[in-house]
DNA sequence: CTCAGTGCAAACGATTTGCAGGGCC
DNA sequence: GGCCCTGCAAATCGTTTGCACTGAG
C-alpha cells in the first residue's frame, strides 16, 4: 500500500494520458480518457489506461475522484479543490472556494481519527440542465 | 427519476431491513445488511435487499453513502451529517460538526448550479488502526 | 539481454434485472 | 383477481488481472 516505486518511466501511453487529462477540465471517467487517448494511440488497451491512471494517481500527478456518481473520474489538476456534480447530466465542475483546513483539526479532536484529508462534493443541477428543466 | 410512488407497502422484509439499519451505527454495505437481515429472514434474496435499500433511500427513510470506499454504504440515520472513513480498515463513523449550509449559497453563486445538497467526507486512520500502526 | 510496460481477453465483484411464483388488499 | 413484491439466477457494468509479447535501456 505504501510502496511507490520512485522510478516511473515516461512511456508514450503515460505521456498521452497525462496530456489529455490536463487538456480538459471535464473530469473524465476512465473510459472517456480511453476514448480521448485512442485518437492518438489507436492500439492502446483499456487495461493500460486503467493501470496508468492508477499509477499517475499514486505519483500524485493526477487525482482520482470518487464522487457520488457511479464511475470514478480523473482530474488533471492535482491540487486539492472541491467539486460540484450535476445530478441530472452527471457533469462535474470545480468549485472555487478555499479548502476548509481548520475543520480537519476539529474532526481529529472529536473523532479520535488521525485525519489525512477530506473531500467536499456539492450536488445540484448545472446551468444547462436548469434551463432544459 | 423523480417519480416516487407515494405508496409503499411495509413488507416484513422492508421492516426488518429498516430495523437492522437503525440498530447499528456502522454504516453497513448492502451485503452486510444482507447478512444482518438473513438472521431473521433466512430466505431473503440479495436482490430484494438491494431493491429495498434503494426504495427506502428514495423515500428518505435511510441514506445511501457513496463514500470513497469501493462499495456503497447505508445509514439508518436519515438526517444530514458528515462522515470519516478509515483508509486502513474501511470503517465509517459519524462526525459531530454542524453542516456548512452557508457554503451552498456561495457555491450556487459562483458555479451557476442550483445546489441541492453536499457531502463532506474526511479520511484518516481510526483509533484502532492508529495503535496497531 | 532484461524487465517494465503493453494489448488482449478472461476474470472479478458489486449491483441490477427478467421472470415466474406468492401473497396482501 | 390484480398487482406489488419476492426469491432466484442470469446479466450487466466498471474495473482488475493473467499472460505472452514487445521494446527501451
Short mmCIF file of C-alpha atoms (C1' of nucleotides) in Angstrom, two decimals:
data_model
loop_
_atom_site.label_atom_id
_atom_site.label_comp_id
_atom_site.label_asym_id
_atom_site.label_seq_id
_atom_site.Cartn_x
_atom_site.Cartn_y
_atom_site.Cartn_z
CA UNK A 1 0.00 0.00 0.00
CA UNK A 2 2.82 2.41 0.60
CA UNK A 3 5.43 1.28 -1.86
CA UNK A 4 5.52 3.76 -4.69
CA UNK A 5 8.35 2.77 -6.93
CA UNK A 6 10.23 6.03 -7.18
CA UNK A 7 11.06 5.12 -10.74
CA UNK A 8 8.40 5.50 -13.38
CA UNK A 9 9.27 5.51 -17.00
CA UNK A 10 7.53 8.11 -19.13
CA UNK A 11 6.10 5.91 -21.82
CA UNK A 12 4.23 7.42 -24.71
CA UNK A 13 0.99 5.99 -23.33
CA UNK A 14 1.55 7.70 -19.99
CA UNK A 15 2.51 10.96 -21.60
CA UNK A 16 -0.58 11.00 -23.79
CA UNK A 17 -2.91 10.12 -20.92
CA UNK A 18 -1.44 12.90 -18.80
CA UNK A 19 -1.59 15.38 -21.70
CA UNK A 20 -5.18 14.65 -22.49
CA UNK A 21 -6.19 14.84 -18.86
CA UNK A 22 -4.52 18.21 -18.42
CA UNK A 23 -6.08 19.49 -21.59
CA UNK A 24 -9.63 19.27 -20.27
CA UNK A 25 -11.47 20.43 -17.17
CA UNK A 26 -14.23 17.89 -17.54
CA UNK A 27 -13.09 15.26 -15.01
CA UNK A 28 -13.50 12.35 -17.43
CA UNK A 29 -14.16 8.75 -16.47
CA UNK A 30 -11.66 6.05 -17.33
CA UNK A 31 -13.43 5.08 -20.50
CA UNK A 32 -13.74 8.72 -21.55
CA UNK A 33 -9.98 9.00 -21.11
CA UNK A 34 -9.67 5.82 -23.13
CA UNK A 35 -11.63 7.40 -25.98
CA UNK A 36 -9.60 10.61 -25.84
CA UNK A 37 -6.32 8.75 -25.83
CA UNK A 38 -7.31 6.32 -28.55
CA UNK A 39 -7.46 9.13 -31.07
CA UNK A 40 -3.72 9.47 -30.72
CA UNK A 41 -2.84 5.86 -29.83
CA UNK A 42 -5.42 3.70 -31.57
CA UNK A 43 -3.98 0.42 -30.34
CA UNK A 44 -3.89 1.25 -26.62
CA UNK A 45 -5.84 -1.13 -24.40
CA UNK A 46 -8.38 -0.17 -21.77
CA UNK A 47 -6.38 -2.11 -19.21
CA UNK A 48 -3.37 0.05 -19.88
CA UNK A 49 -5.44 3.18 -19.37
CA UNK A 50 -6.67 1.89 -16.01
CA UNK A 51 -3.21 0.81 -14.95
CA UNK A 52 -1.68 4.15 -15.85
CA UNK A 53 -4.42 6.25 -14.31
CA UNK A 54 -3.80 4.33 -11.12
CA UNK A 55 -0.06 4.83 -11.37
CA UNK A 56 -0.31 8.54 -12.14
CA UNK A 57 -2.62 8.88 -9.15
CA UNK A 58 -0.13 7.16 -6.87
CA UNK A 59 2.56 9.53 -8.06
CA UNK A 60 0.16 12.42 -7.43
CA UNK A 61 0.37 13.73 -10.94
CA UNK A 62 -3.40 13.47 -11.21
CA UNK A 63 -6.27 12.88 -8.81
CA UNK A 64 -8.86 10.17 -8.66
CA UNK A 65 -12.31 11.46 -7.77
CA UNK A 66 -14.62 9.04 -6.05
CA UNK A 67 -17.63 11.27 -6.25
CA UNK A 68 -21.24 10.33 -5.91
CA UNK A 69 -21.73 9.14 -9.47
CA UNK A 70 -21.22 5.57 -10.49
CA UNK A 71 -17.81 5.59 -12.11
CA UNK A 72 -14.59 7.06 -10.84
CA UNK A 73 -13.44 10.23 -12.53
CA UNK A 74 -9.99 11.63 -13.03
CA UNK A 75 -8.70 15.17 -12.65
CA UNK A 76 -5.61 16.54 -14.35
CA UNK A 77 -5.39 19.17 -11.62
CA UNK A 78 -3.59 17.54 -8.72
CA UNK A 79 -4.08 20.45 -6.32
CA UNK A 80 -6.77 19.92 -3.68
CA UNK A 81 -10.07 21.54 -4.54
CA UNK A 82 -13.78 20.81 -4.35
CA UNK A 83 -16.35 19.72 -6.91
CA UNK A 84 -19.99 20.14 -7.92
CA UNK A 85 -21.77 17.33 -9.70
CA UNK A 86 -24.92 17.71 -11.75
CA UNK A 87 -27.42 15.09 -10.62
CA UNK A 88 -29.13 15.27 -13.98
CA UNK A 89 -26.38 15.01 -16.60
CA UNK A 90 -23.50 13.84 -14.42
CA UNK A 91 -21.01 16.56 -15.32
CA UNK A 92 -18.53 17.57 -12.65
CA UNK A 93 -17.11 21.08 -12.27
CA UNK A 94 -14.57 22.64 -9.97
CA UNK A 95 -15.69 24.85 -7.10
CA UNK A 96 -13.75 28.00 -6.35
CA UNK A 97 -13.78 28.06 -2.59
CA UNK A 98 -10.87 27.68 -0.25
CA UNK A 99 -10.23 24.33 1.43
CA UNK A 100 -11.56 24.12 4.96
CA UNK A 101 -8.35 23.02 6.59
CA UNK A 102 -9.34 24.18 10.03
CA UNK A 103 -12.09 21.59 10.06
CA UNK A 104 -9.63 18.74 9.93
CA UNK A 105 -8.18 19.69 13.29
CA UNK A 106 -11.60 19.87 14.82
CA UNK A 107 -12.60 16.50 13.44
CA UNK A 108 -9.37 14.91 14.58
CA UNK A 109 -10.13 16.00 18.12
CA UNK A 110 -13.72 14.88 18.27
CA UNK A 111 -13.43 11.64 16.33
CA UNK A 112 -10.15 10.19 17.54
CA UNK A 113 -9.03 9.67 13.95
CA UNK A 114 -5.74 10.83 12.54
CA UNK A 115 -7.11 12.91 9.66
CA UNK A 116 -5.29 12.65 6.36
CA UNK A 117 -7.59 14.67 4.14
CA UNK A 118 -11.14 15.40 3.19
CA UNK A 119 -13.41 15.81 0.20
CA UNK A 120 -16.35 18.10 -0.32
CA UNK A 121 -18.82 17.46 -3.07
CA UNK A 122 -21.81 19.61 -3.83
CA UNK A 123 -24.65 18.30 -5.93
CA UNK A 124 -27.27 20.11 -7.89
CA UNK A 125 -28.31 20.99 -11.40
CA UNK A 126 -25.90 22.67 -13.79
CA UNK A 127 -26.80 25.78 -15.75
CA UNK A 128 -27.62 23.79 -18.88
CA UNK A 129 -29.89 21.34 -17.08
CA UNK A 130 -31.64 24.14 -15.21
CA UNK A 131 -32.84 25.73 -18.45
CA UNK A 132 -33.86 22.50 -20.19
CA UNK A 133 -35.66 21.80 -16.94
CA UNK B 1 -36.06 9.85 -12.00
CA UNK B 2 -38.49 11.88 -9.96
CA UNK B 3 -41.45 9.56 -9.65
CA UNK B 4 -41.56 8.31 -6.12
CA UNK B 5 -44.65 6.21 -5.77
CA UNK B 6 -46.20 7.78 -2.70
CA UNK B 7 -47.43 4.37 -1.74
CA UNK B 8 -45.00 1.89 -0.27
CA UNK B 9 -46.19 -1.18 1.46
CA UNK B 10 -44.40 -2.05 4.68
CA UNK B 11 -43.48 -5.63 3.96
CA UNK B 12 -41.74 -7.68 6.58
CA UNK B 13 -38.55 -7.56 4.50
CA UNK B 14 -38.63 -3.77 4.45
CA UNK B 15 -39.38 -3.54 8.12
CA UNK B 16 -36.52 -5.83 9.07
CA UNK B 17 -34.06 -4.03 6.82
CA UNK B 18 -35.02 -0.69 8.32
CA UNK B 19 -34.88 -2.08 11.87
CA UNK B 20 -31.47 -3.58 11.43
CA UNK B 21 -30.12 -0.44 9.83
CA UNK B 22 -31.39 1.72 12.65
CA UNK B 23 -29.98 -0.65 15.22
CA UNK B 24 -26.37 -0.04 14.22
CA UNK B 25 -24.16 2.97 13.67
CA UNK B 26 -21.72 1.13 11.46
CA UNK B 27 -22.91 2.24 8.01
CA UNK B 28 -23.02 -1.27 6.58
CA UNK B 29 -22.66 -2.20 2.92
CA UNK B 30 -25.51 -3.90 1.09
CA UNK B 31 -24.11 -7.35 1.66
CA UNK B 32 -23.52 -6.62 5.34
CA UNK B 33 -27.17 -5.61 5.56
CA UNK B 34 -27.99 -8.82 3.76
CA UNK B 35 -26.13 -10.83 6.39
CA UNK B 36 -27.79 -8.96 9.26
CA UNK B 37 -31.24 -9.41 7.79
CA UNK B 38 -30.75 -13.04 6.89
CA UNK B 39 -30.53 -13.96 10.55
CA UNK B 40 -34.18 -13.03 10.87
CA UNK B 41 -35.34 -13.82 7.32
CA UNK B 42 -33.17 -16.66 6.12
CA UNK B 43 -34.82 -16.94 2.72
CA UNK B 44 -34.49 -13.29 1.69
CA UNK B 45 -32.61 -12.69 -1.54
CA UNK B 46 -29.77 -10.28 -2.09
CA UNK B 47 -31.72 -8.68 -4.93
CA UNK B 48 -34.54 -7.88 -2.55
CA UNK B 49 -32.13 -6.23 -0.16
CA UNK B 50 -30.74 -4.05 -2.92
CA UNK B 51 -34.20 -3.19 -4.21
CA UNK B 52 -35.45 -2.22 -0.78
CA UNK B 53 -32.37 -0.25 0.21
CA UNK B 54 -32.91 1.74 -2.96
CA UNK B 55 -36.58 2.23 -2.22
CA UNK B 56 -36.01 3.25 1.39
CA UNK B 57 -33.43 5.74 0.17
CA UNK B 58 -35.88 7.27 -2.31
CA UNK B 59 -38.38 7.65 0.49
CA UNK B 60 -35.67 9.26 2.60
CA UNK B 61 -36.05 6.80 5.43
CA UNK B 62 -32.37 5.96 5.14
CA UNK B 63 -29.36 7.43 3.34
CA UNK B 64 -27.08 5.98 0.74
CA UNK B 65 -23.44 6.93 1.27
CA UNK B 66 -21.30 6.98 -1.82
CA UNK B 67 -18.08 7.48 0.04
CA UNK B 68 -14.56 6.89 -1.15
CA UNK B 69 -14.51 3.16 -0.50
CA UNK B 70 -15.48 0.62 -3.08
CA UNK B 71 -18.99 -0.34 -2.10
CA UNK B 72 -21.90 1.89 -1.26
CA UNK B 73 -22.85 2.04 2.39
CA UNK B 74 -26.18 2.69 4.05
CA UNK B 75 -27.06 4.83 7.03
CA UNK B 76 -30.13 4.35 9.20
CA UNK B 77 -29.83 7.99 10.24
CA UNK B 78 -31.54 9.99 7.52
CA UNK B 79 -30.57 13.40 8.94
CA UNK B 80 -27.76 15.14 7.09
CA UNK B 81 -24.38 14.73 8.71
CA UNK B 82 -20.77 14.11 7.77
CA UNK B 83 -18.53 11.05 7.87
CA UNK B 84 -14.95 9.94 8.49
CA UNK B 85 -13.64 6.85 6.77
CA UNK B 86 -10.62 4.87 7.90
CA UNK B 87 -8.35 4.34 4.91
CA UNK B 88 -6.89 1.27 6.57
CA UNK B 89 -9.84 -0.81 7.75
CA UNK B 90 -12.67 0.89 5.86
CA UNK B 91 -14.91 1.66 8.83
CA UNK B 92 -17.06 4.75 8.59
CA UNK B 93 -18.03 6.89 11.57
CA UNK B 94 -20.20 9.94 12.01
CA UNK B 95 -18.64 13.35 12.51
CA UNK B 96 -20.17 15.69 15.05
CA UNK B 97 -19.85 19.01 13.31
CA UNK B 98 -22.61 21.23 12.06
CA UNK B 99 -23.48 21.21 8.37
CA UNK B 100 -21.97 24.07 6.42
CA UNK B 101 -25.16 25.33 4.89
CA UNK B 102 -23.82 28.79 4.21
CA UNK B 103 -21.38 27.28 1.74
CA UNK B 104 -24.17 26.12 -0.53
CA UNK B 105 -25.27 29.66 -1.17
CA UNK B 106 -21.75 30.71 -2.00
CA UNK B 107 -21.24 27.80 -4.36
CA UNK B 108 -24.57 28.42 -6.06
CA UNK B 109 -23.46 31.95 -6.84
CA UNK B 110 -20.02 31.16 -8.15
CA UNK B 111 -20.81 27.96 -10.04
CA UNK B 112 -24.15 28.72 -11.64
CA UNK B 113 -25.56 25.45 -10.32
CA UNK B 114 -28.77 25.13 -8.40
CA UNK B 115 -27.36 23.44 -5.31
CA UNK B 116 -29.41 20.62 -3.84
CA UNK B 117 -27.04 19.37 -1.18
CA UNK B 118 -23.49 18.48 -0.33
CA UNK B 119 -21.38 15.80 1.28
CA UNK B 120 -18.23 16.07 3.33
CA UNK B 121 -16.07 13.06 3.91
CA UNK B 122 -12.91 13.05 5.97
CA UNK B 123 -10.42 10.28 5.65
CA UNK B 124 -7.76 9.11 8.02
CA UNK B 125 -6.88 6.33 10.40
CA UNK B 126 -9.25 5.30 13.15
CA UNK B 127 -8.16 4.93 16.76
CA UNK B 128 -7.79 1.16 16.47
CA UNK B 129 -5.70 1.31 13.31
CA UNK B 130 -3.50 4.06 14.77
CA UNK B 131 -2.38 1.83 17.65
CA UNK B 132 -1.85 -1.33 15.59
CA UNK B 133 0.12 1.03 13.36
"C1'" DC C 1 19.56 -9.44 -22.58
"C1'" DT C 2 16.38 -7.95 -19.26
"C1'" DC C 3 12.43 -6.44 -17.39
"C1'" DA C 4 8.98 -2.83 -17.00
"C1'" DG C 5 5.21 -1.90 -19.76
"C1'" DT C 6 1.76 -3.28 -23.09
"C1'" DG C 7 -2.50 -5.30 -25.67
"C1'" DC C 8 -5.79 -8.53 -25.29
"C1'" DA C 9 -9.12 -11.29 -23.26
"C1'" DA C 10 -10.80 -13.52 -19.46
"C1'" DA C 11 -11.99 -12.95 -14.59
"C1'" DC C 12 -13.99 -10.44 -10.92
"C1'" DG C 13 -17.14 -8.07 -7.62
"C1'" DA C 14 -20.85 -5.08 -6.89
"C1'" DT C 15 -25.21 -4.14 -8.46
"C1'" DT C 16 -29.26 -4.68 -11.49
"C1'" DT C 17 -32.75 -7.04 -13.87
"C1'" DG C 18 -36.03 -10.65 -16.00
"C1'" DC C 19 -39.04 -13.87 -14.75
"C1'" DA C 20 -42.24 -16.90 -12.65
"C1'" DG C 21 -44.48 -17.69 -8.40
"C1'" DG C 22 -46.78 -15.85 -3.87
"C1'" DG C 23 -49.45 -13.29 -1.05
"C1'" DC C 24 -51.59 -8.99 0.52
"C1'" DC C 25 -55.69 -5.91 -0.46
"C1'" DG D 1 -58.35 -11.19 -9.21
"C1'" DG D 2 -54.97 -7.88 -9.72
"C1'" DC D 3 -50.72 -6.29 -8.73
"C1'" DC D 4 -46.93 -5.36 -5.84
"C1'" DC D 5 -43.26 -7.83 -4.08
"C1'" DT D 6 -40.29 -11.59 -3.68
"C1'" DG D 7 -36.53 -15.31 -4.48
"C1'" DC D 8 -33.60 -16.87 -7.71
"C1'" DA D 9 -30.43 -16.77 -11.31
"C1'" DA D 10 -28.56 -14.71 -15.13
"C1'" DA D 11 -26.96 -10.41 -17.00
"C1'" DT D 12 -24.53 -6.10 -16.77
"C1'" DC D 13 -21.03 -2.75 -15.89
"C1'" DG D 14 -16.85 -0.89 -14.20
"C1'" DT D 15 -12.54 -2.43 -13.07
"C1'" DT D 16 -8.71 -5.73 -12.42
"C1'" DT D 17 -5.65 -9.31 -13.69
"C1'" DG D 18 -3.01 -13.23 -16.13
"C1'" DC D 19 -0.34 -13.96 -19.87
"C1'" DA D 20 2.59 -13.81 -23.66
"C1'" DC D 21 4.89 -10.38 -26.27
"C1'" DT D 22 7.42 -6.01 -27.28
"C1'" DG D 23 10.74 -2.54 -26.95
"C1'" DA D 24 13.63 0.72 -24.48
"C1'" DG D 25 17.85 0.91 -21.96
#
